[in-house]
């Protein structure tokens, strides 16, 4: 598979690094020699210096023979032009574009039709809003991904000390929580990801990733001892695209929402477009402002300005003043390991959301969605079992997946199935498979009918 990535920023850098590990042929195009040098030093990919919206540069990159073009620069206009010229030079190449401005995303039909033929428009801001709303729906959740049109959830939950799961070997799971259908997909312990076996034990402080049917969520959380007061009082720091979209989503009677923005003109703009949320002018890093707004009485503070240092400091200040929970938006992947130790409860990352949205187009086999687990250490794939695939007609225990690969659950018709070892996969089953990054190529081969199984 040959993939051209236009843009060597954070998204282009990290997705090229992931794909190179999987032995895909990757070409990265960017105007910045420094950005390309960073890519070349970190991974084995080809780099071309030049504009991604230049027909000559795209031709030099081999767009005519490429399977996929990813346009992921920070400029919507450059990404659109890249797809336009790629479509003229190579109509059969699948084109994916990262676009943020509502001027374009509100008219996506003009971009995905015959004119540009873009297969998918990635709006990382909307992905982040959706991630925050999911986190708000599950007490104690550190990370939540959805599959099968929202019917299946994979939730990373920080278990309370009194949970009956603490000290339990997975082999004895049913004895402690009953027969509610769920599977423990992964455990994060001391910042290390573990793909568990039946002999593994859940310990205090673990973050446990659970796969389950969303209709069983309330029952599962209750049996695990995960309880919390509902979130009602929310402060959003930052009134940009993400802050506005989030406030709009919370614009109802259930939430008492305030949004803090320091630009007076943006405050006026927000006030005109929001009904129930209260718009305040001020800086989220000003302790006096936060104290005046009684931030210590709030259930949740969400910092989503365009400056990640501001977001981090705002959340640390809010926690010091007594806020129950915080969510911060970051873009720099290097900051991810620092968030939990300094007391911030959750993070959301637009660039990681963009990567997750792009990856399933790159996977072989009928992969229809993907989600990264704990940054980039593992990946959950949602895939359709094809009739001629080697995995169809076999019990799960006979698939021969290496350690680090698990079939978590699947949807068959309208039913969500938590499989056993003797469960046989049938054509059109909608599988959710968890795999460490190193084993992704093996999973792809298993799903692709054209490839020899393992």
mmCIF file of N, CA and C in Angstrom, residues 1-20 22 24-30 36 45 50-53 57-58 61-63 66-76 78-87 90 92-99 117-122 351 353-363 370:
data_model
loop_
_atom_site.group_PDB
_atom_site.id
_atom_site.type_symbol
_atom_site.label_atom_id
_atom_site.label_comp_id
_atom_site.label_asym_id
_atom_site.label_seq_id
_atom_site.Cartn_x
_atom_site.Cartn_y
_atom_site.Cartn_z
ATOM 1 N N UNK A 1 0.843 -1.190 0.000
ATOM 2 C CA UNK A 1 0.000 0.000 0.000
ATOM 3 C C UNK A 1 0.882 1.245 0.000
ATOM 4 N N UNK A 2 0.638 2.149 -0.948
ATOM 5 C CA UNK A 2 1.401 3.406 -1.055
ATOM 6 C C UNK A 2 0.521 4.551 -0.569
ATOM 7 N N UNK A 3 1.021 5.317 0.383
ATOM 8 C CA UNK A 3 0.256 6.382 1.020
ATOM 9 C C UNK A 3 1.051 7.681 0.953
ATOM 10 N N UNK A 4 0.413 8.742 0.472
ATOM 11 C CA UNK A 4 1.031 10.066 0.437
ATOM 12 C C UNK A 4 0.391 10.912 1.532
ATOM 13 N N UNK A 5 1.237 11.492 2.377
ATOM 14 C CA UNK A 5 0.762 12.350 3.464
ATOM 15 C C UNK A 5 1.208 13.773 3.175
ATOM 16 N N UNK A 6 0.249 14.659 3.005
ATOM 17 C CA UNK A 6 0.547 16.076 2.784
ATOM 18 C C UNK A 6 0.448 16.778 4.132
ATOM 19 N N UNK A 7 1.596 17.203 4.640
ATOM 20 C CA UNK A 7 1.640 17.849 5.952
ATOM 21 C C UNK A 7 2.477 17.041 6.925
ATOM 22 N N UNK A 8 3.562 17.650 7.421
ATOM 23 C CA UNK A 8 4.466 16.960 8.345
ATOM 24 C C UNK A 8 4.349 17.519 9.758
ATOM 25 N N UNK A 9 3.179 18.076 10.084
ATOM 26 C CA UNK A 9 2.932 18.539 11.450
ATOM 27 C C UNK A 9 2.723 17.354 12.389
ATOM 28 N N UNK A 10 2.074 17.601 13.526
ATOM 29 C CA UNK A 10 1.902 16.542 14.524
ATOM 30 C C UNK A 10 1.109 15.359 13.966
ATOM 31 N N UNK A 11 0.027 15.646 13.239
ATOM 32 C CA UNK A 11 -0.780 14.551 12.684
ATOM 33 C C UNK A 11 0.016 13.782 11.640
ATOM 34 N N UNK A 12 0.610 14.500 10.693
ATOM 35 C CA UNK A 12 1.393 13.832 9.656
ATOM 36 C C UNK A 12 2.566 13.065 10.224
ATOM 37 N N UNK A 13 3.252 13.655 11.217
ATOM 38 C CA UNK A 13 4.397 12.994 11.829
ATOM 39 C C UNK A 13 3.997 11.681 12.491
ATOM 40 N N UNK A 14 2.969 11.720 13.319
ATOM 41 C CA UNK A 14 2.608 10.529 14.088
ATOM 42 C C UNK A 14 1.967 9.447 13.216
ATOM 43 N N UNK A 15 1.177 9.848 12.232
ATOM 44 C CA UNK A 15 0.559 8.819 11.401
ATOM 45 C C UNK A 15 1.599 8.196 10.470
ATOM 46 N N UNK A 16 2.578 8.972 10.018
ATOM 47 C CA UNK A 16 3.638 8.387 9.182
ATOM 48 C C UNK A 16 4.488 7.421 9.994
ATOM 49 N N UNK A 17 4.742 7.755 11.239
ATOM 50 C CA UNK A 17 5.530 6.874 12.098
ATOM 51 C C UNK A 17 4.812 5.554 12.349
ATOM 52 N N UNK A 18 3.502 5.633 12.569
ATOM 53 C CA UNK A 18 2.725 4.415 12.799
ATOM 54 C C UNK A 18 2.695 3.530 11.564
ATOM 55 N N UNK A 19 2.497 4.145 10.409
ATOM 56 C CA UNK A 19 2.379 3.365 9.181
ATOM 57 C C UNK A 19 3.716 2.758 8.771
ATOM 58 N N UNK A 20 4.805 3.464 9.025
ATOM 59 C CA UNK A 20 6.118 2.932 8.675
ATOM 60 C C UNK A 20 6.435 1.681 9.482
ATOM 61 N N UNK A 22 4.381 -0.457 10.307
ATOM 62 C CA UNK A 22 3.568 -1.517 9.719
ATOM 63 C C UNK A 22 4.009 -1.855 8.290
ATOM 64 N N UNK A 24 4.303 -0.102 5.550
ATOM 65 C CA UNK A 24 3.614 0.498 4.413
ATOM 66 C C UNK A 24 4.550 1.513 3.747
ATOM 67 N N UNK A 25 4.355 1.707 2.443
ATOM 68 C CA UNK A 25 5.179 2.651 1.689
ATOM 69 C C UNK A 25 4.587 4.048 1.861
ATOM 70 N N UNK A 26 5.330 4.930 2.533
ATOM 71 C CA UNK A 26 4.823 6.250 2.910
ATOM 72 C C UNK A 26 5.698 7.343 2.326
ATOM 73 N N UNK A 27 5.046 8.364 1.757
ATOM 74 C CA UNK A 27 5.727 9.563 1.271
ATOM 75 C C UNK A 27 5.119 10.761 1.988
ATOM 76 N N UNK A 28 5.965 11.591 2.601
ATOM 77 C CA UNK A 28 5.491 12.772 3.327
ATOM 78 C C UNK A 28 5.917 14.022 2.567
ATOM 79 N N UNK A 29 4.955 14.915 2.311
ATOM 80 C CA UNK A 29 5.209 16.158 1.570
ATOM 81 C C UNK A 29 4.983 17.345 2.496
ATOM 82 N N UNK A 30 5.922 18.277 2.516
ATOM 83 C CA UNK A 30 5.754 19.492 3.325
ATOM 84 C C UNK A 30 6.710 20.560 2.798
ATOM 85 N N UNK A 36 10.263 18.089 7.828
ATOM 86 C CA UNK A 36 10.608 16.854 7.124
ATOM 87 C C UNK A 36 11.820 16.170 7.753
ATOM 88 N N UNK A 45 10.667 6.759 6.139
ATOM 89 C CA UNK A 45 9.720 7.120 5.083
ATOM 90 C C UNK A 45 10.416 8.049 4.108
ATOM 91 N N UNK A 50 8.207 20.598 -0.594
ATOM 92 C CA UNK A 50 7.416 21.322 -1.579
ATOM 93 C C UNK A 50 5.989 21.479 -1.114
ATOM 94 N N UNK A 51 5.197 22.187 -1.897
ATOM 95 C CA UNK A 51 3.805 22.449 -1.537
ATOM 96 C C UNK A 51 2.915 21.267 -1.918
ATOM 97 N N UNK A 52 2.092 20.848 -0.982
ATOM 98 C CA UNK A 52 1.168 19.744 -1.247
ATOM 99 C C UNK A 52 0.060 20.105 -2.205
ATOM 100 N N UNK A 53 -0.096 21.395 -2.498
ATOM 101 C CA UNK A 53 -1.114 21.780 -3.481
ATOM 102 C C UNK A 53 -0.480 22.126 -4.826
ATOM 103 N N UNK A 57 4.573 18.698 -7.540
ATOM 104 C CA UNK A 57 5.069 18.041 -6.325
ATOM 105 C C UNK A 57 4.291 16.754 -6.069
ATOM 106 N N UNK A 58 2.968 16.796 -6.258
ATOM 107 C CA UNK A 58 2.158 15.594 -6.060
ATOM 108 C C UNK A 58 2.554 14.511 -7.064
ATOM 109 N N UNK A 61 5.691 12.944 -6.023
ATOM 110 C CA UNK A 61 5.473 12.056 -4.878
ATOM 111 C C UNK A 61 4.855 10.728 -5.292
ATOM 112 N N UNK A 62 4.426 10.636 -6.559
ATOM 113 C CA UNK A 62 3.859 9.380 -7.050
ATOM 114 C C UNK A 62 2.375 9.239 -6.811
ATOM 115 N N UNK A 63 1.642 10.360 -6.888
ATOM 116 C CA UNK A 63 0.213 10.294 -6.602
ATOM 117 C C UNK A 63 -0.530 9.408 -7.600
ATOM 118 N N UNK A 66 -0.653 6.016 -6.157
ATOM 119 C CA UNK A 66 -0.906 5.927 -4.720
ATOM 120 C C UNK A 66 -2.288 5.341 -4.437
ATOM 121 N N UNK A 67 -2.380 4.607 -3.344
ATOM 122 C CA UNK A 67 -3.679 4.095 -2.894
ATOM 123 C C UNK A 67 -4.464 5.159 -2.149
ATOM 124 N N UNK A 68 -3.757 5.941 -1.322
ATOM 125 C CA UNK A 68 -4.419 6.912 -0.448
ATOM 126 C C UNK A 68 -3.607 8.196 -0.396
ATOM 127 N N UNK A 69 -4.305 9.337 -0.388
ATOM 128 C CA UNK A 69 -3.691 10.624 -0.111
ATOM 129 C C UNK A 69 -4.348 11.209 1.133
ATOM 130 N N UNK A 70 -3.524 11.534 2.142
ATOM 131 C CA UNK A 70 -4.005 12.179 3.365
ATOM 132 C C UNK A 70 -3.567 13.628 3.355
ATOM 133 N N UNK A 71 -4.501 14.558 3.330
ATOM 134 C CA UNK A 71 -4.185 15.987 3.368
ATOM 135 C C UNK A 71 -4.446 16.481 4.782
ATOM 136 N N UNK A 72 -3.368 16.636 5.568
ATOM 137 C CA UNK A 72 -3.528 16.897 7.006
ATOM 138 C C UNK A 72 -2.688 18.084 7.462
ATOM 139 N N UNK A 73 -2.491 19.083 6.597
ATOM 140 C CA UNK A 73 -1.805 20.298 7.035
ATOM 141 C C UNK A 73 -2.737 21.092 7.947
ATOM 142 N N UNK A 74 -2.222 22.170 8.546
ATOM 143 C CA UNK A 74 -3.052 23.026 9.397
ATOM 144 C C UNK A 74 -3.890 24.008 8.589
ATOM 145 N N UNK A 75 -3.754 23.983 7.253
ATOM 146 C CA UNK A 75 -4.507 24.894 6.393
ATOM 147 C C UNK A 75 -5.613 24.135 5.657
ATOM 148 N N UNK A 76 -6.857 24.509 5.885
ATOM 149 C CA UNK A 76 -7.971 23.879 5.173
ATOM 150 C C UNK A 76 -7.832 24.071 3.665
ATOM 151 N N UNK A 78 -5.109 24.525 1.793
ATOM 152 C CA UNK A 78 -4.073 23.666 1.222
ATOM 153 C C UNK A 78 -4.580 22.235 1.105
ATOM 154 N N UNK A 79 -5.284 21.759 2.124
ATOM 155 C CA UNK A 79 -5.799 20.390 2.095
ATOM 156 C C UNK A 79 -6.812 20.188 0.966
ATOM 157 N N UNK A 80 -7.667 21.193 0.753
ATOM 158 C CA UNK A 80 -8.661 21.099 -0.322
ATOM 159 C C UNK A 80 -7.987 21.109 -1.687
ATOM 160 N N UNK A 81 -7.027 22.005 -1.868
ATOM 161 C CA UNK A 81 -6.323 22.070 -3.154
ATOM 162 C C UNK A 81 -5.521 20.794 -3.421
ATOM 163 N N UNK A 82 -4.935 20.234 -2.395
ATOM 164 C CA UNK A 82 -4.198 18.979 -2.565
ATOM 165 C C UNK A 82 -5.117 17.886 -3.091
ATOM 166 N N UNK A 83 -6.308 17.808 -2.509
ATOM 167 C CA UNK A 83 -7.270 16.791 -2.952
ATOM 168 C C UNK A 83 -7.774 17.092 -4.361
ATOM 169 N N UNK A 84 -7.934 18.384 -4.673
ATOM 170 C CA UNK A 84 -8.401 18.757 -6.009
ATOM 171 C C UNK A 84 -7.415 18.286 -7.084
ATOM 172 N N UNK A 85 -6.137 18.615 -6.899
ATOM 173 C CA UNK A 85 -5.148 18.227 -7.903
ATOM 174 C C UNK A 85 -4.912 16.716 -7.899
ATOM 175 N N UNK A 86 -4.959 16.104 -6.718
ATOM 176 C CA UNK A 86 -4.808 14.644 -6.662
ATOM 177 C C UNK A 86 -5.946 13.964 -7.410
ATOM 178 N N UNK A 87 -7.137 14.535 -7.335
ATOM 179 C CA UNK A 87 -8.283 13.951 -8.034
ATOM 180 C C UNK A 87 -8.126 14.069 -9.548
ATOM 181 N N UNK A 90 -5.092 11.581 -10.357
ATOM 182 C CA UNK A 90 -5.305 10.164 -10.042
ATOM 183 C C UNK A 90 -6.687 9.974 -9.413
ATOM 184 N N UNK A 92 -8.619 7.524 -9.017
ATOM 185 C CA UNK A 92 -8.873 6.314 -8.237
ATOM 186 C C UNK A 92 -8.218 6.340 -6.854
ATOM 187 N N UNK A 93 -7.317 7.287 -6.627
ATOM 188 C CA UNK A 93 -6.686 7.404 -5.308
ATOM 189 C C UNK A 93 -7.715 7.873 -4.284
ATOM 190 N N UNK A 94 -7.788 7.191 -3.149
ATOM 191 C CA UNK A 94 -8.701 7.594 -2.076
ATOM 192 C C UNK A 94 -8.144 8.833 -1.389
ATOM 193 N N UNK A 95 -8.968 9.869 -1.293
ATOM 194 C CA UNK A 95 -8.512 11.147 -0.750
ATOM 195 C C UNK A 95 -9.237 11.458 0.564
ATOM 196 N N UNK A 96 -8.455 11.803 1.577
ATOM 197 C CA UNK A 96 -8.975 12.144 2.905
ATOM 198 C C UNK A 96 -8.434 13.504 3.291
ATOM 199 N N UNK A 97 -9.283 14.364 3.836
ATOM 200 C CA UNK A 97 -8.865 15.734 4.150
ATOM 201 C C UNK A 97 -9.255 16.103 5.576
ATOM 202 N N UNK A 98 -8.337 16.777 6.238
ATOM 203 C CA UNK A 98 -8.596 17.319 7.573
ATOM 204 C C UNK A 98 -9.048 18.772 7.411
ATOM 205 N N UNK A 99 -10.291 19.056 7.801
ATOM 206 C CA UNK A 99 -10.861 20.400 7.662
ATOM 207 C C UNK A 99 -11.494 20.822 8.977
ATOM 208 N N UNK A 117 -14.236 14.607 -4.968
ATOM 209 C CA UNK A 117 -14.273 13.169 -4.692
ATOM 210 C C UNK A 117 -13.504 12.797 -3.426
ATOM 211 N N UNK A 118 -13.616 13.651 -2.376
ATOM 212 C CA UNK A 118 -12.972 13.356 -1.099
ATOM 213 C C UNK A 118 -13.778 12.270 -0.390
ATOM 214 N N UNK A 119 -13.109 11.178 -0.018
ATOM 215 C CA UNK A 119 -13.818 10.048 0.598
ATOM 216 C C UNK A 119 -14.267 10.361 2.015
ATOM 217 N N UNK A 120 -13.487 11.159 2.732
ATOM 218 C CA UNK A 120 -13.813 11.450 4.127
ATOM 219 C C UNK A 120 -13.245 12.799 4.516
ATOM 220 N N UNK A 121 -14.089 13.614 5.150
ATOM 221 C CA UNK A 121 -13.641 14.870 5.731
ATOM 222 C C UNK A 121 -13.514 14.662 7.236
ATOM 223 N N UNK A 122 -12.328 14.911 7.760
ATOM 224 C CA UNK A 122 -12.072 14.744 9.179
ATOM 225 C C UNK A 122 -12.173 16.110 9.851
ATOM 226 N N UNK A 351 -5.567 16.132 17.537
ATOM 227 C CA UNK A 351 -4.703 15.473 16.555
ATOM 228 C C UNK A 351 -4.831 13.957 16.653
ATOM 229 N N UNK A 353 -7.500 12.436 17.700
ATOM 230 C CA UNK A 353 -8.825 12.158 17.150
ATOM 231 C C UNK A 353 -8.784 12.111 15.629
ATOM 232 N N UNK A 354 -8.017 13.025 15.031
ATOM 233 C CA UNK A 354 -7.879 13.023 13.570
ATOM 234 C C UNK A 354 -7.205 11.748 13.092
ATOM 235 N N UNK A 355 -6.173 11.305 13.806
ATOM 236 C CA UNK A 355 -5.471 10.080 13.427
ATOM 237 C C UNK A 355 -6.411 8.887 13.491
ATOM 238 N N UNK A 356 -7.186 8.780 14.567
ATOM 239 C CA UNK A 356 -8.135 7.672 14.701
ATOM 240 C C UNK A 356 -9.145 7.663 13.552
ATOM 241 N N UNK A 357 -9.586 8.842 13.148
ATOM 242 C CA UNK A 357 -10.574 8.929 12.076
ATOM 243 C C UNK A 357 -9.990 8.532 10.726
ATOM 244 N N UNK A 358 -8.684 8.727 10.568
ATOM 245 C CA UNK A 358 -8.034 8.422 9.296
ATOM 246 C C UNK A 358 -7.620 6.962 9.166
ATOM 247 N N UNK A 359 -7.280 6.336 10.292
ATOM 248 C CA UNK A 359 -6.617 5.038 10.222
ATOM 249 C C UNK A 359 -7.444 3.951 9.549
ATOM 250 N N UNK A 360 -8.766 3.945 9.782
ATOM 251 C CA UNK A 360 -9.517 2.798 9.265
ATOM 252 C C UNK A 360 -9.579 2.784 7.739
ATOM 253 N N UNK A 361 -9.315 3.933 7.089
ATOM 254 C CA UNK A 361 -9.249 3.933 5.628
ATOM 255 C C UNK A 361 -7.973 3.263 5.137
ATOM 256 N N UNK A 362 -6.987 3.176 6.011
ATOM 257 C CA UNK A 362 -5.691 2.652 5.630
ATOM 258 C C UNK A 362 -5.592 1.158 5.901
ATOM 259 N N UNK A 363 -6.435 0.655 6.781
ATOM 260 C CA UNK A 363 -6.379 -0.753 7.149
ATOM 261 C C UNK A 363 -6.899 -1.634 6.023
ATOM 262 N N UNK A 370 -11.565 2.697 13.745
ATOM 263 C CA UNK A 370 -10.463 2.343 14.624
ATOM 264 C C UNK A 370 -10.431 3.318 15.788
#
